[in-house]
Coordinates of C-alpha atoms and ligand atoms in Angstrom, one line a residue:
M1 CA 8.2 60.2 -99.4
R2 CA 7.5 62.7 -96.8
S3 CA 8.6 60.5 -93.9
K4 CA 11.7 59.5 -95.9
T5 CA 12.6 63.1 -96.4
L6 CA 12.0 63.9 -92.7
A7 CA 14.3 61.0 -91.7
L8 CA 17.0 62.3 -94.0
L9 CA 16.4 65.8 -92.6
A10 CA 16.8 64.5 -89.0
A11 CA 20.0 62.7 -90.0
G12 CA 21.3 65.8 -91.7
A13 CA 20.5 67.8 -88.6
L14 CA 22.3 65.3 -86.4
T15 CA 25.4 65.6 -88.6
L16 CA 25.2 69.3 -88.3
T17 CA 25.0 69.4 -84.5
A18 CA 27.6 66.7 -84.1
C19 CA 30.1 69.2 -85.6
G20 CA 29.8 71.4 -82.5
A21 CA 32.4 70.9 -79.9
N22 CA 31.6 68.5 -77.0
Q23 CA 28.2 67.7 -78.4
A24 CA 26.3 65.9 -75.7
T25 CA 23.5 63.6 -76.4
P26 CA 20.3 65.6 -76.2
P27 CA 18.2 64.5 -73.2
A28 CA 15.8 61.7 -73.9
S29 CA 12.2 62.7 -74.4
T30 CA 10.3 62.7 -71.1
G31 CA 7.1 61.7 -72.8
G32 CA 4.4 62.9 -70.5
G33 CA 6.7 65.7 -69.2
G34 CA 8.2 64.0 -66.2
A35 CA 11.4 65.4 -64.8
T36 CA 14.6 64.6 -66.6
T37 CA 16.9 63.7 -63.8
G38 CA 20.3 65.2 -63.0
S39 CA 22.3 67.5 -65.2
S40 CA 23.9 66.6 -68.5
A41 CA 27.5 66.1 -69.2
A42 CA 27.7 69.8 -69.9
G43 CA 26.6 70.5 -66.3
G44 CA 25.4 73.9 -67.3
V45 CA 22.6 76.0 -66.0
K46 CA 19.2 74.3 -66.8
V47 CA 17.0 75.9 -69.4
G48 CA 13.7 74.4 -70.6
V49 CA 12.6 74.8 -74.2
I50 CA 9.2 73.8 -75.4
L51 CA 8.5 73.5 -79.1
P52 CA 4.9 73.5 -80.4
E53 CA 4.4 70.8 -83.0
T54 CA 6.0 68.4 -85.4
A55 CA 3.4 68.0 -88.1
T56 CA 2.8 71.6 -89.0
S57 CA 6.3 72.1 -90.3
A58 CA 9.5 70.1 -90.6
R59 CA 11.4 73.0 -89.2
W60 CA 10.7 72.3 -85.5
E61 CA 12.4 69.0 -85.2
G62 CA 14.6 69.4 -88.2
F63 CA 16.1 72.8 -87.6
D64 CA 15.0 74.3 -84.3
K65 CA 15.6 71.4 -82.0
P66 CA 19.2 70.5 -83.0
M67 CA 20.1 74.2 -83.5
I68 CA 18.7 75.3 -80.1
T69 CA 20.4 72.3 -78.4
A70 CA 23.8 73.2 -80.0
A71 CA 23.4 77.0 -79.3
M72 CA 22.5 76.5 -75.7
Q73 CA 25.4 74.2 -75.2
A74 CA 27.8 76.7 -76.7
A75 CA 26.3 79.4 -74.3
G76 CA 27.1 77.1 -71.4
L77 CA 23.5 76.1 -70.8
D78 CA 22.0 72.7 -70.3
A79 CA 18.9 72.7 -72.4
D80 CA 16.0 70.3 -72.1
V81 CA 14.3 70.7 -75.5
Q82 CA 10.9 69.1 -75.8
N83 CA 8.1 69.1 -78.3
A84 CA 4.4 69.3 -77.3
Q85 CA 3.3 67.7 -80.5
G86 CA 0.4 70.1 -80.9
D87 CA -1.2 69.0 -77.7
V88 CA -2.0 71.9 -75.3
Q89 CA -2.3 69.5 -72.3
K90 CA 1.1 68.1 -73.1
F91 CA 2.5 71.6 -73.5
T92 CA 1.3 72.5 -69.9
T93 CA 2.6 69.2 -68.5
L94 CA 6.0 69.7 -70.0
A95 CA 6.1 73.3 -68.6
D96 CA 5.1 72.1 -65.2
G97 CA 7.8 69.4 -65.3
M98 CA 10.5 71.9 -66.3
I99 CA 9.4 74.5 -63.7
S100 CA 9.5 71.9 -60.9
Q101 CA 12.9 70.7 -62.2
G102 CA 14.1 74.2 -61.4
V103 CA 15.0 75.5 -64.8
K104 CA 16.5 79.0 -64.7
V105 CA 14.8 80.2 -67.9
L106 CA 11.9 78.8 -69.9
V107 CA 11.8 79.3 -73.7
I108 CA 8.3 78.8 -75.2
A109 CA 7.2 78.4 -78.8
S110 CA 3.5 78.0 -78.0
I111 CA 0.7 76.2 -79.7
N112 CA -1.6 79.3 -79.0
S113 CA -1.3 82.5 -77.0
E114 CA -3.7 81.2 -74.3
V115 CA -1.5 78.2 -73.3
G116 CA 1.7 80.2 -73.8
S117 CA 0.5 83.0 -71.6
A118 CA -0.7 80.6 -68.9
V119 CA 2.7 78.9 -68.8
A120 CA 4.6 82.3 -68.8
A121 CA 2.4 83.4 -65.9
K122 CA 3.1 80.2 -63.9
A123 CA 6.9 80.6 -64.5
K124 CA 6.8 84.2 -63.6
A125 CA 5.1 83.4 -60.3
R126 CA 8.1 81.2 -59.5
G127 CA 10.6 83.9 -60.6
I128 CA 11.5 82.1 -63.8
P129 CA 12.0 84.4 -66.8
T130 CA 10.4 83.4 -70.0
I131 CA 11.3 84.0 -73.7
D132 CA 8.7 83.8 -76.4
Y133 CA 10.3 81.8 -79.2
D134 CA 9.2 82.4 -82.8
R135 CA 5.5 83.0 -81.8
L136 CA 4.5 85.9 -79.6
N137 CA 1.9 85.1 -77.0
L138 CA -0.7 87.8 -77.2
G139 CA -1.7 89.0 -73.8
G140 CA 1.3 87.2 -72.3
S141 CA 3.9 88.3 -69.9
S142 CA 7.3 87.2 -71.4
D143 CA 9.8 90.0 -71.2
Y144 CA 11.6 88.9 -74.4
Y145 CA 10.7 87.6 -77.8
V146 CA 13.0 86.1 -80.5
S147 CA 11.7 85.7 -84.0
F148 CA 11.9 86.9 -87.6
D149 CA 10.4 90.0 -89.1
N150 CA 7.2 88.1 -89.8
V151 CA 5.4 90.9 -91.7
K152 CA 8.5 90.8 -94.0
V153 CA 8.0 87.0 -94.4
G154 CA 4.5 87.7 -95.7
E155 CA 5.8 90.5 -98.0
L156 CA 8.3 88.2 -99.5
Q157 CA 5.5 85.7 -100.2
G158 CA 3.3 88.4 -101.7
K159 CA 6.2 89.6 -103.8
G160 CA 7.1 86.0 -104.9
L161 CA 3.5 85.5 -106.1
A162 CA 3.2 88.9 -107.8
D163 CA 6.5 88.3 -109.7
A164 CA 5.4 84.8 -110.8
L165 CA 2.1 86.2 -112.1
K166 CA 3.4 89.4 -113.6
D167 CA 2.3 88.3 -117.1
K168 CA -1.0 86.9 -116.0
A169 CA -3.3 89.9 -116.0
G170 CA -6.4 89.2 -113.9
G171 CA -4.8 86.0 -112.5
Q172 CA -7.0 84.2 -110.0
V173 CA -5.4 83.7 -106.5
I174 CA -6.4 81.4 -103.7
E175 CA -4.8 82.1 -100.3
I176 CA -4.3 79.2 -97.8
E177 CA -3.2 80.8 -94.6
G178 CA -1.9 79.6 -91.2
A179 CA -3.7 79.1 -87.9
P180 CA -5.8 82.0 -86.8
T181 CA -4.6 81.4 -83.2
D182 CA -0.9 81.9 -84.3
N183 CA 0.0 85.6 -84.2
N184 CA 2.6 84.9 -86.8
A185 CA -0.1 83.8 -89.3
T186 CA -1.7 87.2 -88.8
L187 CA 1.6 88.9 -89.5
F188 CA 2.3 86.8 -92.6
Y189 CA -1.2 87.6 -93.9
N190 CA -0.7 91.3 -93.2
G191 CA 2.6 91.2 -95.1
Q192 CA 1.1 89.4 -98.0
Q193 CA -1.7 91.9 -98.2
N194 CA 0.8 94.8 -98.2
V195 CA 1.8 93.6 -101.6
L196 CA -1.3 91.8 -103.0
K197 CA -4.2 94.1 -101.8
P198 CA -3.3 96.9 -104.1
L199 CA -3.0 94.4 -107.0
Y200 CA -6.5 93.0 -106.1
E201 CA -7.9 96.5 -105.9
A202 CA -6.4 97.5 -109.3
G203 CA -7.8 94.3 -110.9
T204 CA -4.3 93.2 -111.8
L205 CA -5.0 90.0 -109.8
K206 CA -8.2 88.6 -108.5
L207 CA -8.7 87.1 -105.1
V208 CA -10.9 84.0 -105.2
Q209 CA -10.8 83.2 -101.5
S210 CA -8.5 83.6 -98.5
Q211 CA -8.8 80.8 -95.9
P212 CA -7.0 80.4 -92.6
I213 CA -6.3 76.8 -91.6
D214 CA -6.9 75.7 -88.0
G215 CA -3.7 74.5 -86.3
W216 CA -1.7 74.9 -89.6
D217 CA -3.1 71.4 -90.3
N218 CA -1.4 70.5 -93.7
Q219 CA -4.0 67.9 -94.6
K220 CA -6.9 70.2 -93.8
G221 CA -5.1 72.8 -96.0
G222 CA -5.2 70.4 -98.9
V223 CA -8.9 69.5 -98.5
T224 CA -9.8 73.2 -98.1
F225 CA -7.9 74.2 -101.2
E226 CA -9.5 71.4 -103.2
Q227 CA -13.0 72.6 -102.1
I228 CA -12.2 76.2 -103.1
L229 CA -10.7 75.1 -106.4
T230 CA -13.8 73.0 -107.2
A231 CA -16.2 75.7 -106.2
N232 CA -14.2 78.0 -108.6
G233 CA -14.8 75.7 -111.5
G234 CA -11.2 74.2 -111.3
K235 CA -9.7 77.6 -112.1
V236 CA -6.7 79.0 -110.3
D237 CA -3.6 80.9 -111.5
G238 CA -1.6 81.3 -108.3
V239 CA -1.7 80.1 -104.7
V240 CA -0.5 81.8 -101.5
A241 CA 0.4 78.9 -99.2
A242 CA 1.6 80.2 -95.8
N243 CA 4.3 77.6 -95.4
D244 CA 6.0 74.7 -97.1
G245 CA 3.7 72.1 -95.4
L246 CA 0.5 73.8 -96.7
A247 CA 2.2 74.3 -100.1
G248 CA 2.9 70.6 -100.3
A249 CA -0.7 69.8 -99.7
V250 CA -1.8 72.3 -102.3
I251 CA 0.6 70.9 -104.8
T252 CA -0.8 67.4 -104.3
V253 CA -4.2 68.7 -105.3
L254 CA -2.8 70.7 -108.3
R255 CA -1.0 67.5 -109.5
K256 CA -4.3 65.6 -109.3
N257 CA -5.7 68.2 -111.7
G258 CA -2.7 68.4 -114.0
L259 CA -1.9 71.9 -112.8
N260 CA 1.3 71.4 -110.8
G261 CA 4.2 73.3 -112.3
K262 CA 1.8 75.6 -114.1
V263 CA 0.3 77.4 -111.1
P264 CA 2.9 79.2 -108.9
V265 CA 2.6 78.4 -105.2
T266 CA 4.4 80.2 -102.3
G267 CA 5.8 78.7 -99.2
Q268 CA 8.0 79.2 -96.1
D269 CA 10.6 77.4 -94.0
A270 CA 12.9 76.1 -96.7
T271 CA 12.2 72.6 -95.6
P272 CA 13.8 69.7 -97.6
D273 CA 10.3 68.9 -99.2
G274 CA 9.8 72.6 -99.9
L275 CA 13.2 73.0 -101.5
M276 CA 12.6 69.9 -103.6
A277 CA 9.3 71.3 -104.8
V278 CA 11.0 74.5 -105.7
L279 CA 13.7 72.7 -107.7
R280 CA 11.0 70.6 -109.4
G281 CA 9.2 73.8 -110.4
D282 CA 6.0 72.8 -108.5
Q283 CA 6.5 75.6 -105.9
Y284 CA 7.6 79.0 -107.0
M285 CA 9.3 80.1 -103.8
T286 CA 9.9 79.5 -100.2
V287 CA 11.1 81.8 -97.4
F288 CA 14.4 80.8 -95.8
K289 CA 14.6 81.8 -92.2
P290 CA 18.1 81.4 -90.8
I291 CA 16.9 79.5 -87.7
K292 CA 20.5 79.1 -86.5
Q293 CA 20.5 82.8 -85.8
E294 CA 17.2 82.5 -84.0
A295 CA 18.6 79.7 -81.8
E296 CA 21.8 81.6 -81.1
A297 CA 20.0 84.8 -80.1
T298 CA 17.7 82.8 -77.8
A299 CA 20.7 81.1 -76.2
K300 CA 22.5 84.3 -75.6
L301 CA 19.4 85.9 -74.1
A302 CA 18.8 82.9 -71.9
A303 CA 22.4 83.0 -70.7
A304 CA 22.0 86.6 -69.7
L305 CA 18.6 86.1 -68.0
A306 CA 19.9 83.0 -66.1
K307 CA 22.4 85.3 -64.5
G308 CA 19.8 87.9 -63.9
D309 CA 21.6 90.3 -66.2
T310 CA 18.7 92.2 -67.7
A311 CA 21.1 94.9 -69.0
A312 CA 22.9 92.3 -71.1
A313 CA 19.5 90.9 -72.2
D314 CA 18.2 94.3 -73.2
A315 CA 21.4 94.9 -75.2
I316 CA 20.6 91.8 -77.3
A317 CA 16.9 92.4 -77.7
K318 CA 17.0 95.8 -79.4
D319 CA 13.9 95.4 -81.6
S320 CA 10.4 95.7 -80.4
S321 CA 7.1 93.9 -81.1
D322 CA 3.5 94.9 -80.5
D323 CA 1.2 92.9 -78.4
P324 CA -2.1 94.4 -79.3
K325 CA -4.0 92.2 -76.9
G326 CA -1.8 93.0 -73.9
N327 CA -1.4 96.5 -75.2
R328 CA 2.3 96.4 -74.6
K329 CA 5.6 96.4 -76.5
V330 CA 7.9 93.4 -76.0
K331 CA 11.7 93.6 -76.3
S332 CA 12.6 91.5 -79.3
V333 CA 15.2 90.1 -81.6
L334 CA 13.6 90.2 -85.1
L335 CA 15.8 88.5 -87.7
T336 CA 15.7 88.9 -91.5
P337 CA 14.0 86.3 -93.7
Q338 CA 15.1 85.6 -97.3
L339 CA 13.1 85.0 -100.4
T340 CA 14.3 81.8 -102.0
T341 CA 13.5 80.7 -105.6
K342 CA 15.1 78.0 -107.7
D343 CA 18.2 80.2 -108.2
S344 CA 18.8 80.7 -104.4
V345 CA 18.3 77.1 -103.2
K346 CA 22.1 76.9 -103.3
T347 CA 22.4 79.4 -100.5
V348 CA 20.3 77.3 -98.1
V349 CA 22.4 74.3 -98.9
G350 CA 25.6 76.3 -98.6
Q351 CA 24.6 77.3 -95.1
G352 CA 24.3 73.7 -94.0
Y353 CA 20.5 73.6 -93.4
V354 CA 20.0 70.8 -95.9
K355 CA 22.5 68.6 -97.6
A356 CA 22.6 68.4 -101.4
T357 CA 22.6 64.6 -101.2
D358 CA 19.2 64.9 -99.4
I359 CA 17.4 67.0 -102.0
C360 CA 19.3 66.3 -105.2
T361 CA 17.9 62.8 -105.6
G362 CA 16.3 61.0 -108.5
D363 CA 14.6 63.4 -110.9
L364 CA 16.2 66.4 -109.2
A365 CA 19.8 65.4 -109.9
A366 CA 19.8 67.3 -113.2
A367 CA 18.3 70.5 -111.8
C368 CA 20.9 70.4 -109.0
S369 CA 23.9 70.1 -111.3
Q370 CA 22.5 72.8 -113.6
L371 CA 22.2 75.1 -110.6
G372 CA 25.6 74.2 -109.2
I373 CA 24.2 72.5 -106.1
S374 CA 26.4 69.8 -104.8
Ligands
BGC401 C1 6.3 79.6 -87.9 C2 6.5 79.0 -89.2 C3 5.8 77.6 -89.3 C4 4.4 77.7 -88.8 C5 3.8 76.3 -88.6 C6 4.8 79.6 -87.5 O1 4.6 80.2 -86.3 O2 6.8 80.9 -87.8 O3 7.9 78.9 -89.5 O4 5.8 77.1 -90.6 O5 4.4 78.3 -87.5 O6 4.5 75.5 -87.8

């Protein structure tokens, strides 16, 4: 089911990028990070982009990759977009390959701050500007960062759960969080607590346990959730899951216990699986992050930096992010996330992120027609 949805997602994404003018075939994967030879048909300035993972969220290959490829091309850049598949060694090898190919800008969505910072330092030593993409490398040296307001993402998750549990006084909550090595996971958590902590303190809701999941590993998230649920005597009223992947794993466990659809679960990324779970009523909400805007801002920044035009780059990156480890502020573009419940799935479809035909299948056809999703 999952792989079928991902295949559909990839197909949808291809259709999406194919709409762009003069869409070139994205460069073939270089596997171990060897150089991609020559320039593409676009013949633009070379930019390297390294994405972190595939398995932690369907967003990276389904949304980010095609949207970055299209945005870079529209900005006159020739992007080599690769995915490190959660392997830090591969991340480094890919970066080395891109640096030696002579990319003019390197865009990094790192697996953790250590590897991201090491890559940024290496690029800097060669005079190649770097942009932290989506995840900020703490203690790093990138001059620019493009992401969403990630505290806000967490606040939307907290708000979603609080809304769903508003009639459940003393409702018991389990929190399944993202990777402790991802600064975003910390920001999501902080945002959630802005909303939920006062409710826990007032006894309106009760926190059973909050558990970060190494590497955003969805499967580990499910196993951990099941252990916490069992230890709590099978009792849970609501679950904070930091993204749709973790939410899916939690829902599988809830289903096994006859609790799916009765216990609200949060999510993030508006992936096809996440949206389908929302339509089915198994997941209360997801957070839609307009990744096309993230990709476009990154491409514009990269185009400015490739020309050495830092004034233009600064005019794009008007926000600021804190790097508490490096004790510095990083010029940023921080975009606005959107809370998405059953009633707003239509918006995500309307913006072309997923196709109605991909999510309105089988048992969901009725829900879709009721909600006017077509
Ligand atoms: C991203 C999320 C994603 C998670 C796991 C975070 O850094 O912001 O969108 O779900 O990583 O890949």
